[in-house]
mmCIF file of N, CA and C in Angstrom:
data_model
loop_
_atom_site.group_PDB
_atom_site.id
_atom_site.type_symbol
_atom_site.label_atom_id
_atom_site.label_comp_id
_atom_site.label_asym_id
_atom_site.label_seq_id
_atom_site.Cartn_x
_atom_site.Cartn_y
_atom_site.Cartn_z
ATOM 1 N N CYS A 1 -20.913 0.036 19.917
ATOM 2 C CA CYS A 1 -21.476 -0.071 18.504
ATOM 3 C C CYS A 1 -21.813 -1.362 18.169
ATOM 4 N N GLU A 2 -21.075 -2.306 18.551
ATOM 5 C CA GLU A 2 -21.603 -3.880 18.206
ATOM 6 C C GLU A 2 -22.296 -4.290 19.618
ATOM 7 N N ARG A 3 -23.460 -4.881 19.333
ATOM 8 C CA ARG A 3 -24.421 -5.313 20.434
ATOM 9 C C ARG A 3 -23.540 -6.000 21.525
ATOM 10 N N GLY A 4 -23.674 -5.604 22.781
ATOM 11 C CA GLY A 4 -22.837 -6.066 23.917
ATOM 12 C C GLY A 4 -21.244 -5.954 24.024
ATOM 13 N N SER A 5 -20.840 -5.053 23.083
ATOM 14 C CA SER A 5 -19.213 -4.721 23.247
ATOM 15 C C SER A 5 -19.141 -3.209 23.435
ATOM 16 N N LEU A 6 -18.153 -3.125 24.135
ATOM 17 C CA LEU A 6 -17.566 -1.813 24.378
ATOM 18 C C LEU A 6 -16.127 -1.796 23.748
ATOM 19 N N TYR A 7 -15.641 -0.494 23.226
ATOM 20 C CA TYR A 7 -14.395 -0.444 22.747
ATOM 21 C C TYR A 7 -13.614 0.839 23.452
ATOM 22 N N ALA A 8 -12.472 0.728 23.595
ATOM 23 C CA ALA A 8 -11.702 1.858 24.134
ATOM 24 C C ALA A 8 -10.303 1.740 23.414
ATOM 25 N N ALA A 9 -9.900 3.059 23.176
ATOM 26 C CA ALA A 9 -8.599 3.138 22.294
ATOM 27 C C ALA A 9 -7.815 4.403 22.909
ATOM 28 N N GLY A 10 -6.523 4.281 22.642
ATOM 29 C CA GLY A 10 -5.681 5.304 23.370
ATOM 30 C C GLY A 10 -4.348 5.247 22.651
ATOM 31 N N ASP A 11 -3.261 5.682 23.236
ATOM 32 C CA ASP A 11 -1.944 5.915 22.640
ATOM 33 C C ASP A 11 -1.320 4.501 22.354
ATOM 34 N N GLU A 12 -0.249 4.720 21.571
ATOM 35 C CA GLU A 12 0.408 3.479 21.055
ATOM 36 C C GLU A 12 -0.251 2.384 20.772
ATOM 37 N N GLY A 13 -1.369 2.667 19.812
ATOM 38 C CA GLY A 13 -2.016 1.778 19.108
ATOM 39 C C GLY A 13 -2.912 0.868 19.913
ATOM 40 N N LEU A 14 -3.336 1.166 21.021
ATOM 41 C CA LEU A 14 -3.944 0.366 22.284
ATOM 42 C C LEU A 14 -5.487 0.353 21.725
ATOM 43 N N VAL A 15 -5.890 -0.829 21.662
ATOM 44 C CA VAL A 15 -7.517 -0.888 21.294
ATOM 45 C C VAL A 15 -7.966 -2.109 22.239
ATOM 46 N N LEU A 16 -9.028 -1.641 23.190
ATOM 47 C CA LEU A 16 -9.497 -2.657 24.006
ATOM 48 C C LEU A 16 -10.842 -3.024 23.730
ATOM 49 N N ARG A 17 -11.351 -4.266 23.813
ATOM 50 C CA ARG A 17 -12.674 -4.465 23.924
ATOM 51 C C ARG A 17 -13.386 -5.346 24.869
ATOM 52 N N ARG A 18 -14.386 -5.026 25.460
ATOM 53 C CA ARG A 18 -15.081 -5.594 26.594
ATOM 54 C C ARG A 18 -16.649 -6.171 26.083
ATOM 55 N N HIS A 19 -16.690 -7.398 26.078
ATOM 56 C CA HIS A 19 -17.939 -7.988 25.677
ATOM 57 C C HIS A 19 -18.656 -8.168 27.016
ATOM 58 N N ALA A 20 -19.748 -7.632 27.207
ATOM 59 C CA ALA A 20 -20.530 -7.827 28.431
ATOM 60 C C ALA A 20 -21.437 -9.161 28.282
ATOM 61 N N HIS A 21 -21.488 -10.049 29.368
ATOM 62 C CA HIS A 21 -22.214 -11.161 29.350
ATOM 63 C C HIS A 21 -23.549 -10.701 29.908
ATOM 64 N N THR A 22 -24.652 -11.726 29.749
ATOM 65 C CA THR A 22 -25.918 -11.409 30.196
ATOM 66 C C THR A 22 -26.086 -10.987 31.549
ATOM 67 N N ASP A 23 -24.974 -11.480 32.587
ATOM 68 C CA ASP A 23 -25.085 -11.023 33.798
ATOM 69 C C ASP A 23 -24.373 -9.783 34.182
ATOM 70 N N GLY A 24 -24.021 -9.058 33.056
ATOM 71 C CA GLY A 24 -23.309 -7.786 33.353
ATOM 72 C C GLY A 24 -21.967 -7.952 33.394
ATOM 73 N N SER A 25 -21.117 -9.196 33.866
ATOM 74 C CA SER A 25 -19.960 -9.184 33.787
ATOM 75 C C SER A 25 -19.185 -9.339 32.485
ATOM 76 N N GLY A 26 -17.854 -9.267 32.643
ATOM 77 C CA GLY A 26 -16.863 -8.972 31.401
ATOM 78 C C GLY A 26 -15.632 -8.350 31.652
ATOM 79 N N GLU A 27 -14.730 -8.856 30.873
ATOM 80 C CA GLU A 27 -13.378 -8.173 30.983
ATOM 81 C C GLU A 27 -12.956 -7.548 29.839
ATOM 82 N N TRP A 28 -11.974 -6.478 29.814
ATOM 83 C CA TRP A 28 -11.250 -5.811 28.864
ATOM 84 C C TRP A 28 -10.246 -6.644 28.308
ATOM 85 N N ARG A 29 -10.309 -6.872 26.835
ATOM 86 C CA ARG A 29 -9.077 -7.664 26.112
ATOM 87 C C ARG A 29 -8.480 -6.816 25.164
ATOM 88 N N GLY A 30 -7.376 -6.839 25.102
ATOM 89 C CA GLY A 30 -6.527 -6.126 23.817
ATOM 90 C C GLY A 30 -6.893 -6.686 22.506
ATOM 91 N N LEU A 31 -7.153 -5.920 21.608
ATOM 92 C CA LEU A 31 -7.519 -6.352 20.247
ATOM 93 C C LEU A 31 -6.256 -6.567 19.557
ATOM 94 N N ARG A 32 -6.116 -7.524 18.774
ATOM 95 C CA ARG A 32 -4.914 -7.683 17.785
ATOM 96 C C ARG A 32 -5.100 -6.955 16.699
ATOM 97 N N LEU A 33 -4.388 -5.875 16.275
ATOM 98 C CA LEU A 33 -4.488 -5.265 15.146
ATOM 99 C C LEU A 33 -3.701 -5.790 13.946
ATOM 100 N N PRO A 34 -4.272 -5.330 12.784
ATOM 101 C CA PRO A 34 -3.663 -5.799 11.547
ATOM 102 C C PRO A 34 -2.223 -5.484 11.126
ATOM 103 N N HIS A 35 -1.815 -4.465 11.681
ATOM 104 C CA HIS A 35 -0.453 -3.877 11.663
ATOM 105 C C HIS A 35 0.008 -3.385 12.990
ATOM 106 N N ASP A 36 1.207 -3.527 13.409
ATOM 107 C CA ASP A 36 1.781 -3.100 14.666
ATOM 108 C C ASP A 36 1.707 -1.524 14.399
ATOM 109 N N THR A 37 1.301 -0.845 15.151
ATOM 110 C CA THR A 37 1.301 0.657 15.108
ATOM 111 C C THR A 37 1.527 1.304 16.560
ATOM 112 N N HIS A 38 2.149 2.488 16.487
ATOM 113 C CA HIS A 38 2.328 3.032 17.821
ATOM 114 C C HIS A 38 1.479 4.252 17.767
ATOM 115 N N GLU A 39 0.500 4.357 16.957
ATOM 116 C CA GLU A 39 -0.248 5.622 16.782
ATOM 117 C C GLU A 39 -1.103 5.940 17.849
ATOM 118 N N ALA A 40 -1.363 7.162 18.191
ATOM 119 C CA ALA A 40 -2.330 7.738 19.180
ATOM 120 C C ALA A 40 -3.590 7.529 18.585
ATOM 121 N N PHE A 41 -4.575 6.873 19.009
ATOM 122 C CA PHE A 41 -5.843 7.028 18.549
ATOM 123 C C PHE A 41 -6.674 7.999 19.199
ATOM 124 N N THR A 42 -7.348 8.858 18.438
ATOM 125 C CA THR A 42 -7.871 10.079 18.956
ATOM 126 C C THR A 42 -9.447 10.121 19.125
ATOM 127 N N SER A 43 -10.136 9.119 18.427
ATOM 128 C CA SER A 43 -11.724 9.153 18.570
ATOM 129 C C SER A 43 -12.267 7.864 18.214
ATOM 130 N N ILE A 44 -13.348 7.665 18.673
ATOM 131 C CA ILE A 44 -14.118 6.334 18.302
ATOM 132 C C ILE A 44 -15.387 6.697 17.985
ATOM 133 N N GLY A 45 -16.134 6.157 17.004
ATOM 134 C CA GLY A 45 -17.521 6.248 16.484
ATOM 135 C C GLY A 45 -17.975 4.808 16.060
ATOM 136 N N CYS A 46 -19.457 4.909 15.697
ATOM 137 C CA CYS A 46 -20.133 3.722 15.087
ATOM 138 C C CYS A 46 -20.084 3.983 13.595
ATOM 139 N N ASP A 47 -19.922 2.806 13.012
ATOM 140 C CA ASP A 47 -20.204 2.690 11.605
ATOM 141 C C ASP A 47 -20.854 1.523 11.268
ATOM 142 N N HIS A 48 -22.206 1.365 10.989
ATOM 143 C CA HIS A 48 -22.919 0.229 10.747
ATOM 144 C C HIS A 48 -22.701 -0.980 11.456
ATOM 145 N N GLY A 49 -22.617 -1.007 12.811
ATOM 146 C CA GLY A 49 -22.534 -1.957 13.815
ATOM 147 C C GLY A 49 -21.064 -2.343 14.024
ATOM 148 N N ARG A 50 -20.092 -1.487 13.423
ATOM 149 C CA ARG A 50 -18.814 -1.726 13.827
ATOM 150 C C ARG A 50 -18.255 -0.519 14.544
ATOM 151 N N ALA A 51 -16.985 -0.635 15.367
ATOM 152 C CA ALA A 51 -16.525 0.665 16.030
ATOM 153 C C ALA A 51 -15.490 1.049 14.957
ATOM 154 N N ALA A 52 -15.514 2.292 14.755
ATOM 155 C CA ALA A 52 -14.671 3.052 13.978
ATOM 156 C C ALA A 52 -13.780 3.856 14.642
ATOM 157 N N ILE A 53 -12.308 3.658 14.463
ATOM 158 C CA ILE A 53 -11.411 4.316 15.352
ATOM 159 C C ILE A 53 -10.441 5.174 14.494
ATOM 160 N N VAL A 54 -10.021 6.459 14.854
ATOM 161 C CA VAL A 54 -9.335 7.270 13.977
ATOM 162 C C VAL A 54 -8.109 7.679 14.855
ATOM 163 N N GLY A 55 -6.954 8.039 14.082
ATOM 164 C CA GLY A 55 -5.606 8.222 14.671
ATOM 165 C C GLY A 55 -5.126 9.487 14.301
ATOM 166 N N ALA A 56 -4.035 9.737 15.152
ATOM 167 C CA ALA A 56 -3.079 11.006 14.937
ATOM 168 C C ALA A 56 -2.383 11.046 13.734
ATOM 169 N N ASN A 57 -1.804 9.678 13.042
ATOM 170 C CA ASN A 57 -1.283 9.586 11.962
ATOM 171 C C ASN A 57 -2.117 9.327 10.726
ATOM 172 N N GLY A 58 -3.323 9.494 10.716
ATOM 173 C CA GLY A 58 -4.289 9.449 9.676
ATOM 174 C C GLY A 58 -4.798 7.948 9.510
ATOM 175 N N SER A 59 -4.686 7.157 10.384
ATOM 176 C CA SER A 59 -5.167 5.672 10.286
ATOM 177 C C SER A 59 -6.791 5.791 10.607
ATOM 178 N N VAL A 60 -7.423 4.789 9.866
ATOM 179 C CA VAL A 60 -8.841 4.273 10.196
ATOM 180 C C VAL A 60 -9.060 3.170 10.515
ATOM 181 N N LEU A 61 -9.432 2.740 11.497
ATOM 182 C CA LEU A 61 -9.526 1.316 11.868
ATOM 183 C C LEU A 61 -10.896 0.934 12.169
ATOM 184 N N LEU A 62 -11.378 -0.190 11.503
ATOM 185 C CA LEU A 62 -12.800 -0.594 11.784
ATOM 186 C C LEU A 62 -12.735 -1.882 12.625
ATOM 187 N N ALA A 63 -13.444 -2.041 13.659
ATOM 188 C CA ALA A 63 -13.398 -3.239 14.323
ATOM 189 C C ALA A 63 -14.760 -3.861 14.777
ATOM 190 N N SER A 64 -14.789 -5.128 14.525
ATOM 191 C CA SER A 64 -16.042 -5.816 14.987
ATOM 192 C C SER A 64 -15.734 -7.185 15.605
ATOM 193 N N GLY A 65 -16.224 -7.379 16.853
ATOM 194 C CA GLY A 65 -15.901 -8.439 17.715
ATOM 195 C C GLY A 65 -14.116 -8.249 17.892
ATOM 196 N N ASP A 66 -13.553 -9.419 17.653
ATOM 197 C CA ASP A 66 -12.089 -9.453 17.765
ATOM 198 C C ASP A 66 -11.447 -9.235 16.485
ATOM 199 N N ASP A 67 -12.168 -8.929 15.357
ATOM 200 C CA ASP A 67 -11.626 -8.733 14.166
ATOM 201 C C ASP A 67 -11.502 -7.304 13.740
ATOM 202 N N SER A 68 -10.310 -6.778 13.060
ATOM 203 C CA SER A 68 -10.371 -5.440 12.684
ATOM 204 C C SER A 68 -9.525 -5.439 11.229
ATOM 205 N N VAL A 69 -9.737 -4.200 10.586
ATOM 206 C CA VAL A 69 -8.998 -3.737 9.483
ATOM 207 C C VAL A 69 -8.788 -2.563 9.346
ATOM 208 N N LEU A 70 -7.756 -2.091 8.667
ATOM 209 C CA LEU A 70 -7.183 -0.736 8.741
ATOM 210 C C LEU A 70 -7.424 -0.288 7.302
ATOM 211 N N LEU A 71 -8.251 0.694 7.036
ATOM 212 C CA LEU A 71 -8.365 1.415 5.762
ATOM 213 C C LEU A 71 -7.356 2.333 5.600
ATOM 214 N N PRO A 72 -7.054 2.327 4.417
ATOM 215 C CA PRO A 72 -6.258 3.490 3.852
ATOM 216 C C PRO A 72 -7.015 4.727 3.733
ATOM 217 N N SER A 73 -6.317 5.852 4.256
ATOM 218 C CA SER A 73 -7.161 7.000 4.424
ATOM 219 C C SER A 73 -6.590 8.086 3.381
ATOM 220 N N GLY A 74 -5.473 7.984 2.761
ATOM 221 C CA GLY A 74 -4.877 8.825 1.819
ATOM 222 C C GLY A 74 -4.152 9.991 2.359
ATOM 223 N N THR A 75 -3.979 10.216 3.759
ATOM 224 C CA THR A 75 -3.557 11.288 4.415
ATOM 225 C C THR A 75 -2.571 10.614 5.562
ATOM 226 N N GLU A 76 -1.717 11.451 6.118
ATOM 227 C CA GLU A 76 -0.878 11.264 7.138
ATOM 228 C C GLU A 76 -1.290 12.329 8.275
ATOM 229 N N SER A 77 -2.067 13.205 7.869
ATOM 230 C CA SER A 77 -2.681 14.136 8.801
ATOM 231 C C SER A 77 -3.552 13.604 9.787
ATOM 232 N N ALA A 78 -3.605 14.116 11.064
ATOM 233 C CA ALA A 78 -4.556 13.592 12.278
ATOM 234 C C ALA A 78 -5.828 13.729 11.813
ATOM 235 N N TRP A 79 -6.692 12.697 12.256
ATOM 236 C CA TRP A 79 -8.201 12.742 12.407
ATOM 237 C C TRP A 79 -8.432 13.043 13.899
ATOM 238 N N HIS A 80 -9.254 14.278 13.982
ATOM 239 C CA HIS A 80 -9.486 14.753 15.382
ATOM 240 C C HIS A 80 -10.833 14.131 15.747
ATOM 241 N N CYS A 81 -11.731 13.792 15.133
ATOM 242 C CA CYS A 81 -13.139 13.362 15.557
ATOM 243 C C CYS A 81 -13.829 12.523 14.532
ATOM 244 N N ILE A 82 -14.727 11.514 14.915
ATOM 245 C CA ILE A 82 -15.400 10.793 13.934
ATOM 246 C C ILE A 82 -16.876 10.719 14.458
ATOM 247 N N SER A 83 -17.991 10.806 13.621
ATOM 248 C CA SER A 83 -19.405 10.864 14.000
ATOM 249 C C SER A 83 -20.043 9.770 13.003
ATOM 250 N N GLY A 84 -20.868 8.974 13.641
ATOM 251 C CA GLY A 84 -21.647 8.069 12.761
ATOM 252 C C GLY A 84 -22.719 7.319 13.764
ATOM 253 N N ALA A 85 -23.484 6.464 12.889
ATOM 254 C CA ALA A 85 -24.653 5.845 13.586
ATOM 255 C C ALA A 85 -24.825 4.664 12.582
ATOM 256 N N ASP A 86 -25.635 3.618 13.073
ATOM 257 C CA ASP A 86 -25.918 2.473 12.140
ATOM 258 C C ASP A 86 -26.779 3.009 10.847
ATOM 259 N N ASP A 87 -27.500 4.019 10.994
ATOM 260 C CA ASP A 87 -28.349 4.241 9.826
ATOM 261 C C ASP A 87 -27.918 5.633 9.172
ATOM 262 N N GLU A 88 -26.783 6.150 9.533
ATOM 263 C CA GLU A 88 -26.227 7.445 8.902
ATOM 264 C C GLU A 88 -24.913 7.158 8.423
ATOM 265 N N SER A 89 -24.393 8.351 7.527
ATOM 266 C CA SER A 89 -23.112 8.107 7.102
ATOM 267 C C SER A 89 -22.024 8.428 8.317
ATOM 268 N N THR A 90 -20.971 7.797 8.177
ATOM 269 C CA THR A 90 -19.802 8.106 9.086
ATOM 270 C C THR A 90 -18.926 9.104 8.620
ATOM 271 N N TRP A 91 -18.779 10.220 9.418
ATOM 272 C CA TRP A 91 -17.914 11.338 8.954
ATOM 273 C C TRP A 91 -16.725 11.409 9.768
ATOM 274 N N LEU A 92 -15.642 12.013 9.238
ATOM 275 C CA LEU A 92 -14.266 11.960 9.881
ATOM 276 C C LEU A 92 -13.830 13.621 9.602
ATOM 277 N N VAL A 93 -13.161 14.141 10.668
ATOM 278 C CA VAL A 93 -12.609 15.538 10.329
ATOM 279 C C VAL A 93 -11.260 15.336 10.982
ATOM 280 N N GLY A 94 -10.399 16.391 10.452
ATOM 281 C CA GLY A 94 -8.997 16.548 10.837
ATOM 282 C C GLY A 94 -8.232 17.711 10.378
ATOM 283 N N GLY A 95 -6.974 17.312 10.509
ATOM 284 C CA GLY A 95 -5.979 18.592 10.289
ATOM 285 C C GLY A 95 -6.043 18.956 8.818
ATOM 286 N N GLY A 96 -5.734 20.183 8.494
ATOM 287 C CA GLY A 96 -5.798 20.800 7.279
ATOM 288 C C GLY A 96 -7.063 20.890 6.735
ATOM 289 N N GLY A 97 -8.233 21.059 7.543
ATOM 290 C CA GLY A 97 -9.548 21.042 6.980
ATOM 291 C C GLY A 97 -10.265 19.781 6.335
ATOM 292 N N GLN A 98 -9.499 18.845 6.672
ATOM 293 C CA GLN A 98 -10.075 17.522 5.738
ATOM 294 C C GLN A 98 -11.466 17.015 6.486
ATOM 295 N N LEU A 99 -12.273 16.775 5.502
ATOM 296 C CA LEU A 99 -13.596 16.051 5.751
ATOM 297 C C LEU A 99 -13.650 14.882 4.926
ATOM 298 N N ALA A 100 -14.009 13.801 5.369
ATOM 299 C CA ALA A 100 -14.096 12.551 4.864
ATOM 300 C C ALA A 100 -15.164 11.665 5.226
ATOM 301 N N SER A 101 -15.659 10.591 4.368
ATOM 302 C CA SER A 101 -16.666 9.727 4.862
ATOM 303 C C SER A 101 -16.259 8.317 4.896
ATOM 304 N N ILE A 102 -16.568 7.227 5.543
ATOM 305 C CA ILE A 102 -16.221 5.918 5.517
ATOM 306 C C ILE A 102 -17.198 5.337 4.543
ATOM 307 N N GLU A 103 -16.668 4.809 3.445
ATOM 308 C CA GLU A 103 -17.692 4.121 2.530
ATOM 309 C C GLU A 103 -17.564 2.611 2.953
ATOM 310 N N VAL A 104 -18.016 1.827 2.066
ATOM 311 C CA VAL A 104 -17.953 0.179 2.414
ATOM 312 C C VAL A 104 -16.578 -0.283 2.812
ATOM 313 N N ASP A 105 -15.556 0.071 1.926
ATOM 314 C CA ASP A 105 -14.243 -0.541 2.009
ATOM 315 C C ASP A 105 -13.054 0.546 1.935
ATOM 316 N N HIS A 106 -13.434 1.668 1.943
ATOM 317 C CA HIS A 106 -12.382 2.716 1.996
ATOM 318 C C HIS A 106 -12.772 4.145 2.520
ATOM 319 N N VAL A 107 -11.781 5.097 2.607
ATOM 320 C CA VAL A 107 -12.293 6.399 3.043
ATOM 321 C C VAL A 107 -12.233 7.241 1.903
ATOM 322 N N GLN A 108 -13.295 8.149 1.875
ATOM 323 C CA GLN A 108 -13.573 9.004 0.868
ATOM 324 C C GLN A 108 -13.519 10.596 1.206
ATOM 325 N N THR A 109 -12.376 11.181 0.767
ATOM 326 C CA THR A 109 -12.195 12.529 0.967
ATOM 327 C C THR A 109 -13.223 13.243 0.344
ATOM 328 N N ARG A 110 -14.015 14.230 1.144
ATOM 329 C CA ARG A 110 -15.066 15.034 0.741
ATOM 330 C C ARG A 110 -14.686 16.531 0.537
ATOM 331 N N MET A 111 -13.692 16.980 1.400
ATOM 332 C CA MET A 111 -13.159 18.235 1.478
ATOM 333 C C MET A 111 -11.810 18.236 2.017
ATOM 334 N N ASP A 112 -10.794 18.980 1.342
ATOM 335 C CA ASP A 112 -9.496 19.184 1.772
ATOM 336 C C ASP A 112 -9.191 20.653 1.823
ATOM 337 N N GLY A 113 -9.269 21.241 2.865
ATOM 338 C CA GLY A 113 -9.071 22.683 3.119
ATOM 339 C C GLY A 113 -10.600 23.420 3.599
ATOM 340 N N PRO A 114 -10.680 24.408 4.181
ATOM 341 C CA PRO A 114 -9.674 25.399 4.306
ATOM 342 C C PRO A 114 -8.555 25.020 5.180
ATOM 343 N N THR A 115 -7.569 25.783 5.534
ATOM 344 C CA THR A 115 -6.206 25.118 6.188
ATOM 345 C C THR A 115 -6.393 24.941 7.719
ATOM 346 N N PHE A 116 -7.523 25.509 8.368
ATOM 347 C CA PHE A 116 -7.597 25.373 9.744
ATOM 348 C C PHE A 116 -8.009 23.915 10.119
ATOM 349 N N PRO A 117 -7.669 23.476 11.250
ATOM 350 C CA PRO A 117 -7.895 22.105 11.444
ATOM 351 C C PRO A 117 -9.630 21.976 11.922
ATOM 352 N N LEU A 118 -10.331 20.953 11.615
ATOM 353 C CA LEU A 118 -11.486 20.781 12.046
ATOM 354 C C LEU A 118 -11.511 19.683 13.129
ATOM 355 N N ARG A 119 -12.143 20.198 14.279
ATOM 356 C CA ARG A 119 -12.111 19.448 15.513
ATOM 357 C C ARG A 119 -13.304 18.399 15.842
ATOM 358 N N ASP A 120 -14.549 18.814 15.352
ATOM 359 C CA ASP A 120 -15.700 18.124 15.681
ATOM 360 C C ASP A 120 -16.503 18.019 14.451
ATOM 361 N N VAL A 121 -17.439 16.880 14.442
ATOM 362 C CA VAL A 121 -18.270 16.894 13.412
ATOM 363 C C VAL A 121 -19.532 15.966 13.903
ATOM 364 N N ALA A 122 -20.789 16.380 13.233
ATOM 365 C CA ALA A 122 -22.124 15.794 13.520
ATOM 366 C C ALA A 122 -22.941 15.987 12.411
ATOM 367 N N THR A 123 -24.008 15.173 12.297
ATOM 368 C CA THR A 123 -25.095 15.247 11.369
ATOM 369 C C THR A 123 -26.210 16.187 12.194
ATOM 370 N N ILE A 124 -26.555 17.192 11.789
ATOM 371 C CA ILE A 124 -27.799 17.937 12.568
ATOM 372 C C ILE A 124 -28.747 18.361 11.480
ATOM 373 N N GLY A 125 -29.884 17.925 11.543
ATOM 374 C CA GLY A 125 -30.988 18.300 10.701
ATOM 375 C C GLY A 125 -30.830 17.930 9.143
ATOM 376 N N GLY A 126 -30.099 16.750 9.130
ATOM 377 C CA GLY A 126 -29.800 16.367 7.643
ATOM 378 C C GLY A 126 -28.579 16.665 7.176
ATOM 379 N N ALA A 127 -27.878 17.774 7.760
ATOM 380 C CA ALA A 127 -26.801 18.512 7.248
ATOM 381 C C ALA A 127 -25.521 18.275 8.051
ATOM 382 N N VAL A 128 -24.315 18.039 7.205
ATOM 383 C CA VAL A 128 -23.187 17.624 8.260
ATOM 384 C C VAL A 128 -22.595 19.081 8.570
ATOM 385 N N VAL A 129 -22.238 19.085 9.799
ATOM 386 C CA VAL A 129 -21.743 20.313 10.394
ATOM 387 C C VAL A 129 -20.431 19.996 11.109
ATOM 388 N N ALA A 130 -19.490 20.589 10.653
ATOM 389 C CA ALA A 130 -18.033 20.600 11.462
ATOM 390 C C ALA A 130 -17.570 21.680 11.952
ATOM 391 N N VAL A 131 -16.890 21.704 13.034
ATOM 392 C CA VAL A 131 -16.538 22.897 13.888
ATOM 393 C C VAL A 131 -14.836 22.847 13.781
ATOM 394 N N GLY A 132 -14.361 24.053 13.448
ATOM 395 C CA GLY A 132 -12.970 24.101 13.539
ATOM 396 C C GLY A 132 -12.297 24.965 14.642
ATOM 397 N N GLU A 133 -10.959 25.281 14.397
ATOM 398 C CA GLU A 133 -10.551 26.177 15.310
ATOM 399 C C GLU A 133 -10.790 27.526 15.109
ATOM 400 N N TRP A 134 -10.893 28.270 16.435
ATOM 401 C CA TRP A 134 -11.341 29.907 16.379
ATOM 402 C C TRP A 134 -12.592 29.854 15.957
ATOM 403 N N GLY A 135 -13.603 28.870 16.088
ATOM 404 C CA GLY A 135 -14.979 29.025 16.008
ATOM 405 C C GLY A 135 -15.529 28.928 14.649
ATOM 406 N N HIS A 136 -14.546 28.407 13.594
ATOM 407 C CA HIS A 136 -15.022 28.321 12.232
ATOM 408 C C HIS A 136 -15.880 27.189 12.219
ATOM 409 N N ILE A 137 -17.130 27.315 11.396
ATOM 410 C CA ILE A 137 -17.899 26.501 11.231
ATOM 411 C C ILE A 137 -18.191 26.066 9.785
ATOM 412 N N VAL A 138 -18.250 24.809 9.366
ATOM 413 C CA VAL A 138 -18.364 24.333 7.859
ATOM 414 C C VAL A 138 -19.660 23.424 7.891
ATOM 415 N N ARG A 139 -20.644 23.790 7.004
ATOM 416 C CA ARG A 139 -21.817 23.016 6.885
ATOM 417 C C ARG A 139 -21.912 22.710 5.374
#
């Protein structure tokens, strides 16, 4: 998401960053998070040049370089997927049919329900499309 950087995230709050040098070399380093968390991170997307990382306990982490900030999301339900790009809105979907977007400094809930979990989200032809369990589609 950030020029020259790759991010990886996983269980127990692990977030790694690799900044590639011009010769292609580079090493993975652990990112120091604003809070100690043992949350399993479930998905990474881009949000206007930053990595946006969501977790199984409702956390939304924004990372740029070695800096990161944890945004309140207003939920403790799992986020399953995040989708965004530099010139588009960043969308999150999760348990309980939650659909939200990342605004400048907060997460804005756009839909809460139907009760089935939403698993994936994308912007297709200008519309936000989310796919849930059992083939449910929300547009």
